[in-house]
Amino acid sequence: MRLPRPPRVALLWLVLILCSILCSTLVFASAYNARPKLVVVIVIDQFRGDYLERYRDQFGEGGFRLFLDHGAYFTDCNYDYANTRTAPGHATLFTGSYTSGHGILANEWWDPLKKKRVTSVEDEGTKLVGIGKDHSGPGASPHNLTNDTLGDELKLATGGKARVFAVSLKDRAAILPAGFSGDGAYWIDPKSGDWITSTYYRPDLPEWVRNFNGSHRADKYRNRDWKDSEGKVLRSTAARNGRDGTPASFYEVVGSTPFANDYEFEFAKELVLYEKLGAGSATDLLVVSLSANDILGHGVGPDTPEMRSMALELDHSLAEFFTFLGHQIGMANVWMALSADHGVAPLPDFAKTLRMPAANLDAKSLREQINSLLSKKHAKNAEYVVDFDYPLAWLNEEAFSATGSKKESDAEADAGEAMKQVGLSGYYTKAQLARGETPATEIGRRYAHSYSPVGGWYVMGIPVPFRVGIPRGTDHETPFSYDTHVPLAFYGLAFQPGTYRTHAEPVDLAVTLASLLGINAPALATGRVLTEALPPHHAGPQPAASANAGGSQ
């Protein structure tokens, strides 16, 4: 007669069975059969990597702590380029490449043919959808991307069965993550707060979006007080005038408060429900890019009670959204990733109280000084630097040509030397970057990764740390750690929970998810698969000959 197994042995068998089930889930994870059903990527605009540790003990359950305590969390994630702006950051996260691969140099750049700034997503071949009839400007699309995205590869691999959507307050933060083949990208009309899109995606808004706008959901976030945990009023969303004396827009009034995040999540929930994300035969992708942190952060800096309260309020909002996903789809069927498009410099006024060599600079005044120096050199007064988005200078090719300096490299070198005279520590010309003439240093590599052929002649200045190019508030667009350090974390059955101190970069996000989904990484991706955060795969017995094989495993 067989004796019953002791309880410990039975428990061991139970554990082995559960592990077998888990490993089976991981082995067969694949975009082709909707395992997982949905991938959700949360991107927080201007969210520095140190925020998660700074406020860790103050976070509640189910929000950021889902990643910190139950996910794979990388503490040393830094962008390896210098142009840390919103558009390049979002393009980097989803193409797995830097600007030298995806082509998005900045949020805006000078167009020498149109003789004006153009945005990274501006497209005259399209029109905006859902905006008032009095709008006559161009629409928007991802046409400036020179690399495809994670969503594009997901669509290609599944024959279009996967569904890809992205939402944000900002057009660039929705369009660039959605890629070329996204089913939809939605952002807001800054004035009214209504959700809009472009004819690139569809000729009309879906009925559910029209109903969302028609029910005036944006209005419930107006005329409210934002209070901290002690009841102190931090900001109000009451109507007010902007700097130009006209009524301030929804983007200005509500956008810099946690109510803007709640508004985005409210829309994202409707999208999940009405577009039936997670219910198809292939894995779907949803990107939610939260803009409020950036809108507030430029004014108050990263070290203020307002930014602390913003992070804690966002923690609650994330927890509610994750609970919704759990009820709607089941968290066992969802993978999630968290990151940011860039960090931000300390507020110079605050940094100076700690005896840091910080300063606010006036880009307009610096441009005038540079033009004055160039006018003296060429003995002819002209607007040689036509636009200056500190520390990036756009040159007037016609002005230089009139002096006989018709070579791009000479004109850019002249401008770069003038930029050094007004306080920048160095520079790289577009011509240098195009030829790959950067030193084999950390800074040199970051500027090499920042090259793009767009925008005519330009010079990328190397700023002095802790100096920002606006008269008040703070900014980002440097190769320094306060701008490059961002969070990177994953959650889901495919990931081994833990805190990882190994070096990671935002380009690794798309590559890691693509590998796990069994699809190609974006065409020009340079990231690596973060294998340290993946459970070990236990293969079957190896052939005897392999035991004597040379080389490392």
GROMACS .gro file of C-alpha atoms in nm, residues 267-552:
model
  286
  267PHE     CA    1  -1.018   5.954  -2.177
  268ALA     CA    2  -0.784   5.653  -2.181
  269LYS     CA    3  -1.043   5.442  -1.998
  270GLU     CA    4  -1.306   5.531  -2.257
  271LEU     CA    5  -1.061   5.438  -2.531
  272VAL     CA    6  -0.996   5.096  -2.376
  273LEU     CA    7  -1.370   5.031  -2.348
  274TYR     CA    8  -1.493   5.159  -2.683
  275GLU     CA    9  -1.199   5.039  -2.892
  276LYS     CA   10  -1.215   4.703  -2.711
  277LEU     CA   11  -0.844   4.695  -2.636
  278GLY     CA   12  -0.726   4.361  -2.505
  279ALA     CA   13  -1.015   4.174  -2.665
  280GLY     CA   14  -0.862   4.082  -3.000
  281SER     CA   15  -0.663   3.789  -3.134
  282ALA     CA   16  -0.329   3.972  -3.107
  283THR     CA   17  -0.157   4.183  -2.843
  284ASP     CA   18  -0.267   4.549  -2.839
  285LEU     CA   19  -0.058   4.852  -2.738
  286LEU     CA   20  -0.170   5.164  -2.549
  287VAL     CA   21   0.060   5.457  -2.474
  288VAL     CA   22  -0.047   5.719  -2.219
  289SER     CA   23   0.185   6.020  -2.208
  290LEU     CA   24   0.112   6.245  -1.911
  291SER     CA   25   0.197   6.610  -1.975
  292ALA     CA   26   0.101   6.788  -1.652
  293ASN     CA   27   0.433   6.727  -1.477
  294ASP     CA   28   0.618   6.916  -1.750
  295ILE     CA   29   0.375   7.206  -1.771
  296LEU     CA   30   0.408   7.263  -1.397
  297GLY     CA   31   0.776   7.177  -1.368
  298HIS     CA   32   0.904   7.449  -1.600
  299GLY     CA   33   0.759   7.711  -1.368
  300VAL     CA   34   0.831   7.576  -1.020
  301GLY     CA   35   1.124   7.337  -1.064
  302PRO     CA   36   1.174   6.984  -0.931
  303ASP     CA   37   1.232   7.058  -0.563
  304THR     CA   38   0.910   7.230  -0.455
  305PRO     CA   39   0.600   7.128  -0.257
  306GLU     CA   40   0.397   7.157  -0.579
  307MET     CA   41   0.607   6.893  -0.755
  308ARG     CA   42   0.591   6.664  -0.454
  309SER     CA   43   0.214   6.696  -0.445
  310MET     CA   44   0.195   6.639  -0.822
  311ALA     CA   45   0.388   6.312  -0.784
  312LEU     CA   46   0.169   6.191  -0.496
  313GLU     CA   47  -0.153   6.281  -0.676
  314LEU     CA   48  -0.029   6.101  -0.987
  315ASP     CA   49   0.041   5.797  -0.770
  316HIS     CA   50  -0.329   5.785  -0.676
  317SER     CA   51  -0.435   5.833  -1.037
  318LEU     CA   52  -0.210   5.550  -1.154
  319ALA     CA   53  -0.350   5.318  -0.889
  320GLU     CA   54  -0.706   5.390  -1.004
  321PHE     CA   55  -0.614   5.333  -1.369
  322PHE     CA   56  -0.439   5.005  -1.291
  323THR     CA   57  -0.743   4.892  -1.092
  324PHE     CA   58  -0.958   4.969  -1.396
  325LEU     CA   59  -0.728   4.761  -1.618
  326GLY     CA   60  -0.746   4.476  -1.369
  327HIS     CA   61  -1.125   4.477  -1.371
  328GLN     CA   62  -1.155   4.522  -1.746
  329ILE     CA   63  -0.880   4.293  -1.876
  330GLY     CA   64  -0.717   4.122  -1.578
  331MET     CA   65  -0.367   4.215  -1.466
  332ALA     CA   66  -0.241   3.866  -1.554
  333ASN     CA   67  -0.319   3.964  -1.915
  334VAL     CA   68  -0.144   4.301  -1.906
  335TRP     CA   69   0.223   4.404  -1.928
  336MET     CA   70   0.316   4.758  -1.832
  337ALA     CA   71   0.621   4.981  -1.868
  338LEU     CA   72   0.699   5.316  -1.707
  339SER     CA   73   0.946   5.582  -1.820
  340ALA     CA   74   0.986   5.953  -1.900
  341ASP     CA   75   1.094   6.161  -2.197
  342HIS     CA   76   1.352   6.368  -2.004
  343GLY     CA   77   1.432   6.516  -1.664
  344VAL     CA   78   1.481   6.881  -1.570
  345ALA     CA   79   1.742   7.112  -1.420
  346PRO     CA   80   1.707   7.240  -1.064
  347LEU     CA   81   1.542   7.579  -1.041
  348PRO     CA   82   1.845   7.814  -1.056
  349ASP     CA   83   1.711   8.040  -0.779
  350PHE     CA   84   1.687   7.739  -0.548
  351ALA     CA   85   2.022   7.591  -0.653
  352LYS     CA   86   2.196   7.923  -0.580
  353THR     CA   87   2.078   7.907  -0.218
  354LEU     CA   88   2.295   7.595  -0.190
  355ARG     CA   89   2.590   7.782  -0.345
  356MET     CA   90   2.555   7.595  -0.674
  357PRO     CA   91   2.688   7.785  -0.982
  358ALA     CA   92   2.340   7.810  -1.135
  359ALA     CA   93   2.187   8.086  -1.345
  360ASN     CA   94   1.889   8.183  -1.557
  361LEU     CA   95   1.993   8.311  -1.899
  362ASP     CA   96   1.793   8.504  -2.156
  363ALA     CA   97   1.813   8.325  -2.492
  364LYS     CA   98   1.684   8.634  -2.673
  365SER     CA   99   1.962   8.849  -2.527
  366LEU     CA  100   2.222   8.581  -2.603
  367ARG     CA  101   2.110   8.566  -2.965
  368GLU     CA  102   2.148   8.943  -2.995
  369GLN     CA  103   2.500   8.922  -2.851
  370ILE     CA  104   2.596   8.641  -3.090
  371ASN     CA  105   2.462   8.837  -3.387
  372SER     CA  106   2.655   9.144  -3.273
  373LEU     CA  107   2.980   8.946  -3.257
  374LEU     CA  108   2.919   8.794  -3.602
  375SER     CA  109   2.835   9.136  -3.745
  376LYS     CA  110   3.169   9.269  -3.624
  377LYS     CA  111   3.356   8.971  -3.768
  378HIS     CA  112   3.194   9.003  -4.109
  379ALA     CA  113   3.175   9.385  -4.107
  380LYS     CA  114   2.810   9.370  -4.196
  381ASN     CA  115   2.510   9.391  -3.967
  382ALA     CA  116   2.272   9.099  -4.017
  383GLU     CA  117   2.064   8.843  -3.835
  384TYR     CA  118   2.310   8.556  -3.866
  385VAL     CA  119   2.145   8.348  -3.595
  386VAL     CA  120   1.781   8.354  -3.692
  387ASP     CA  121   1.655   8.149  -3.397
  388PHE     CA  122   1.806   8.036  -3.069
  389ASP     CA  123   1.648   7.757  -2.864
  390TYR     CA  124   1.919   7.746  -2.599
  391PRO     CA  125   2.165   7.585  -2.648
  392LEU     CA  126   2.070   7.516  -3.012
  393ALA     CA  127   2.130   7.794  -3.269
  394TRP     CA  128   1.966   7.803  -3.612
  395LEU     CA  129   2.157   7.999  -3.877
  396ASN     CA  130   2.044   8.232  -4.154
  397GLU     CA  131   2.210   8.080  -4.460
  398GLU     CA  132   2.132   8.385  -4.676
  399ALA     CA  133   2.299   8.624  -4.431
  400PHE     CA  134   2.621   8.421  -4.430
  401SER     CA  135   2.615   8.379  -4.808
  402ALA     CA  136   2.594   8.756  -4.848
  403THR     CA  137   2.929   8.785  -4.667
  404GLY     CA  138   3.094   8.530  -4.895
  405SER     CA  139   3.075   8.251  -4.635
  406LYS     CA  140   2.884   8.008  -4.852
  407LYS     CA  141   3.024   7.696  -4.689
  408GLU     CA  142   2.806   7.551  -4.416
  409SER     CA  143   3.104   7.436  -4.209
  410ASP     CA  144   3.263   7.784  -4.205
  411ALA     CA  145   2.941   7.963  -4.110
  412GLU     CA  146   2.862   7.715  -3.835
  413ALA     CA  147   3.215   7.736  -3.695
  414ASP     CA  148   3.192   8.117  -3.685
  415ALA     CA  149   2.862   8.096  -3.499
  416GLY     CA  150   3.000   7.834  -3.261
  417GLU     CA  151   3.297   8.053  -3.167
  418ALA     CA  152   3.062   8.344  -3.101
  419MET     CA  153   2.849   8.115  -2.882
  420LYS     CA  154   3.158   8.034  -2.675
  421GLN     CA  155   3.224   8.405  -2.628
  422VAL     CA  156   2.879   8.456  -2.473
  423GLY     CA  157   2.925   8.176  -2.221
  424LEU     CA  158   2.873   7.831  -2.371
  425SER     CA  159   3.155   7.589  -2.292
  426GLY     CA  160   3.183   7.448  -2.643
  427TYR     CA  161   2.988   7.346  -2.952
  428TYR     CA  162   2.940   7.096  -3.232
  429THR     CA  163   2.840   7.209  -3.579
  430LYS     CA  164   2.590   7.023  -3.791
  431ALA     CA  165   2.866   6.963  -4.045
  432GLN     CA  166   3.087   6.804  -3.777
  433LEU     CA  167   2.806   6.580  -3.657
  434ALA     CA  168   2.717   6.476  -4.011
  435ARG     CA  169   3.078   6.368  -4.068
  436GLY     CA  170   3.097   6.188  -3.734
  437GLU     CA  171   3.367   6.423  -3.606
  438THR     CA  172   3.307   6.393  -3.232
  439PRO     CA  173   3.561   6.274  -2.974
  440ALA     CA  174   3.536   5.928  -2.821
  441THR     CA  175   3.410   6.067  -2.490
  442GLU     CA  176   3.080   6.045  -2.304
  443ILE     CA  177   2.983   6.397  -2.411
  444GLY     CA  178   3.108   6.345  -2.766
  445ARG     CA  179   2.898   6.032  -2.805
  446ARG     CA  180   2.588   6.202  -2.670
  447TYR     CA  181   2.619   6.480  -2.926
  448ALA     CA  182   2.683   6.229  -3.204
  449HIS     CA  183   2.357   6.060  -3.107
  450SER     CA  184   2.181   6.398  -3.131
  451TYR     CA  185   2.247   6.456  -3.501
  452SER     CA  186   1.965   6.502  -3.750
  453PRO     CA  187   1.976   6.633  -4.109
  454VAL     CA  188   1.667   6.853  -4.059
  455GLY     CA  189   1.657   7.226  -4.007
  456GLY     CA  190   1.916   7.378  -4.239
  457TRP     CA  191   2.241   7.498  -4.079
  458TYR     CA  192   2.266   7.475  -3.702
  459VAL     CA  193   2.508   7.462  -3.411
  460MET     CA  194   2.456   7.258  -3.094
  461GLY     CA  195   2.611   7.446  -2.805
  462ILE     CA  196   2.749   7.271  -2.497
  463PRO     CA  197   2.603   7.455  -2.199
  464VAL     CA  198   2.757   7.500  -1.858
  465PRO     CA  199   2.587   7.275  -1.598
  466PHE     CA  200   2.302   7.427  -1.397
  467ARG     CA  201   2.251   7.717  -1.639
  468VAL     CA  202   1.920   7.726  -1.824
  469GLY     CA  203   1.828   7.937  -2.124
  470ILE     CA  204   1.513   8.108  -1.998
  471PRO     CA  205   1.487   8.419  -1.776
  472ARG     CA  206   1.255   8.254  -1.520
  473GLY     CA  207   1.177   7.899  -1.417
  474THR     CA  208   1.381   7.604  -1.539
  475ASP     CA  209   1.432   7.393  -1.850
  476HIS     CA  210   1.592   7.085  -2.008
  477GLU     CA  211   1.797   7.004  -2.322
  478THR     CA  212   2.141   6.915  -2.198
  479PRO     CA  213   2.354   6.600  -2.174
  480PHE     CA  214   2.371   6.629  -1.795
  481SER     CA  215   2.231   6.374  -1.550
  482TYR     CA  216   1.948   6.593  -1.422
  483ASP     CA  217   1.809   6.594  -1.779
  484THR     CA  218   1.907   6.241  -1.888
  485HIS     CA  219   1.819   6.035  -1.578
  486VAL     CA  220   1.465   5.893  -1.603
  487PRO     CA  221   1.275   5.598  -1.456
  488LEU     CA  222   1.254   5.266  -1.635
  489ALA     CA  223   1.036   4.991  -1.490
  490PHE     CA  224   0.829   4.697  -1.610
  491TYR     CA  225   0.543   4.501  -1.458
  492GLY     CA  226   0.383   4.174  -1.567
  493LEU     CA  227   0.428   3.799  -1.566
  494ALA     CA  228   0.717   3.824  -1.812
  495PHE     CA  229   0.939   4.017  -1.569
  496GLN     CA  230   1.141   3.912  -1.267
  497PRO     CA  231   1.056   4.155  -0.983
  498GLY     CA  232   1.351   4.334  -0.831
  499THR     CA  233   1.560   4.650  -0.824
  500TYR     CA  234   1.832   4.643  -1.089
  501ARG     CA  235   2.141   4.863  -1.063
  502THR     CA  236   2.279   4.765  -1.404
  503HIS     CA  237   2.297   5.041  -1.663
  504ALA     CA  238   1.992   5.078  -1.885
  505GLU     CA  239   1.878   5.330  -2.144
  506PRO     CA  240   1.536   5.433  -2.274
  507VAL     CA  241   1.624   5.271  -2.609
  508ASP     CA  242   1.605   4.937  -2.425
  509LEU     CA  243   1.230   4.963  -2.363
  510ALA     CA  244   1.111   4.894  -2.718
  511VAL     CA  245   1.376   4.628  -2.780
  512THR     CA  246   1.294   4.438  -2.460
  513LEU     CA  247   0.920   4.438  -2.524
  514ALA     CA  248   0.970   4.339  -2.889
  515SER     CA  249   1.186   4.042  -2.789
  516LEU     CA  250   0.932   3.918  -2.535
  517LEU     CA  251   0.647   3.957  -2.782
  518GLY     CA  252   0.835   3.759  -3.046
  519ILE     CA  253   0.841   4.042  -3.300
  520ASN     CA  254   1.119   4.240  -3.467
  521ALA     CA  255   1.263   4.539  -3.289
  522PRO     CA  256   1.222   4.870  -3.479
  523ALA     CA  257   1.442   4.875  -3.788
  524LEU     CA  258   1.722   5.101  -3.657
  525ALA     CA  259   1.693   5.013  -3.287
  526THR     CA  260   2.019   5.015  -3.089
  527GLY     CA  261   1.888   4.915  -2.746
  528ARG     CA  262   1.951   4.584  -2.571
  529VAL     CA  263   1.717   4.323  -2.425
  530LEU     CA  264   1.720   4.367  -2.046
  531THR     CA  265   1.771   3.997  -1.980
  532GLU     CA  266   1.864   4.050  -1.616
  533ALA     CA  267   1.499   4.138  -1.548
  534LEU     CA  268   1.362   3.826  -1.715
  535PRO     CA  269   1.306   3.494  -1.534
  536PRO     CA  270   1.568   3.232  -1.624
  537HIS     CA  271   1.462   2.995  -1.899
  538HIS     CA  272   1.528   2.636  -1.799
  539ALA     CA  273   1.592   2.444  -2.118
  540GLY     CA  274   1.585   2.068  -2.148
  541PRO     CA  275   1.895   1.847  -2.111
  542GLN     CA  276   2.184   1.956  -2.331
  543PRO     CA  277   2.366   1.713  -2.565
  544ALA     CA  278   2.667   1.552  -2.398
  545ALA     CA  279   2.905   1.715  -2.647
  546SER     CA  280   2.807   2.060  -2.528
  547ALA     CA  281   2.957   1.994  -2.186
  548ASN     CA  282   3.305   2.002  -2.337
  549ALA     CA  283   3.244   2.292  -2.571
  550GLY     CA  284   3.476   2.589  -2.530
  551GLY     CA  285   3.382   2.952  -2.480
  552SER     CA  286   3.164   3.128  -2.225
   0.00000   0.00000   0.00000
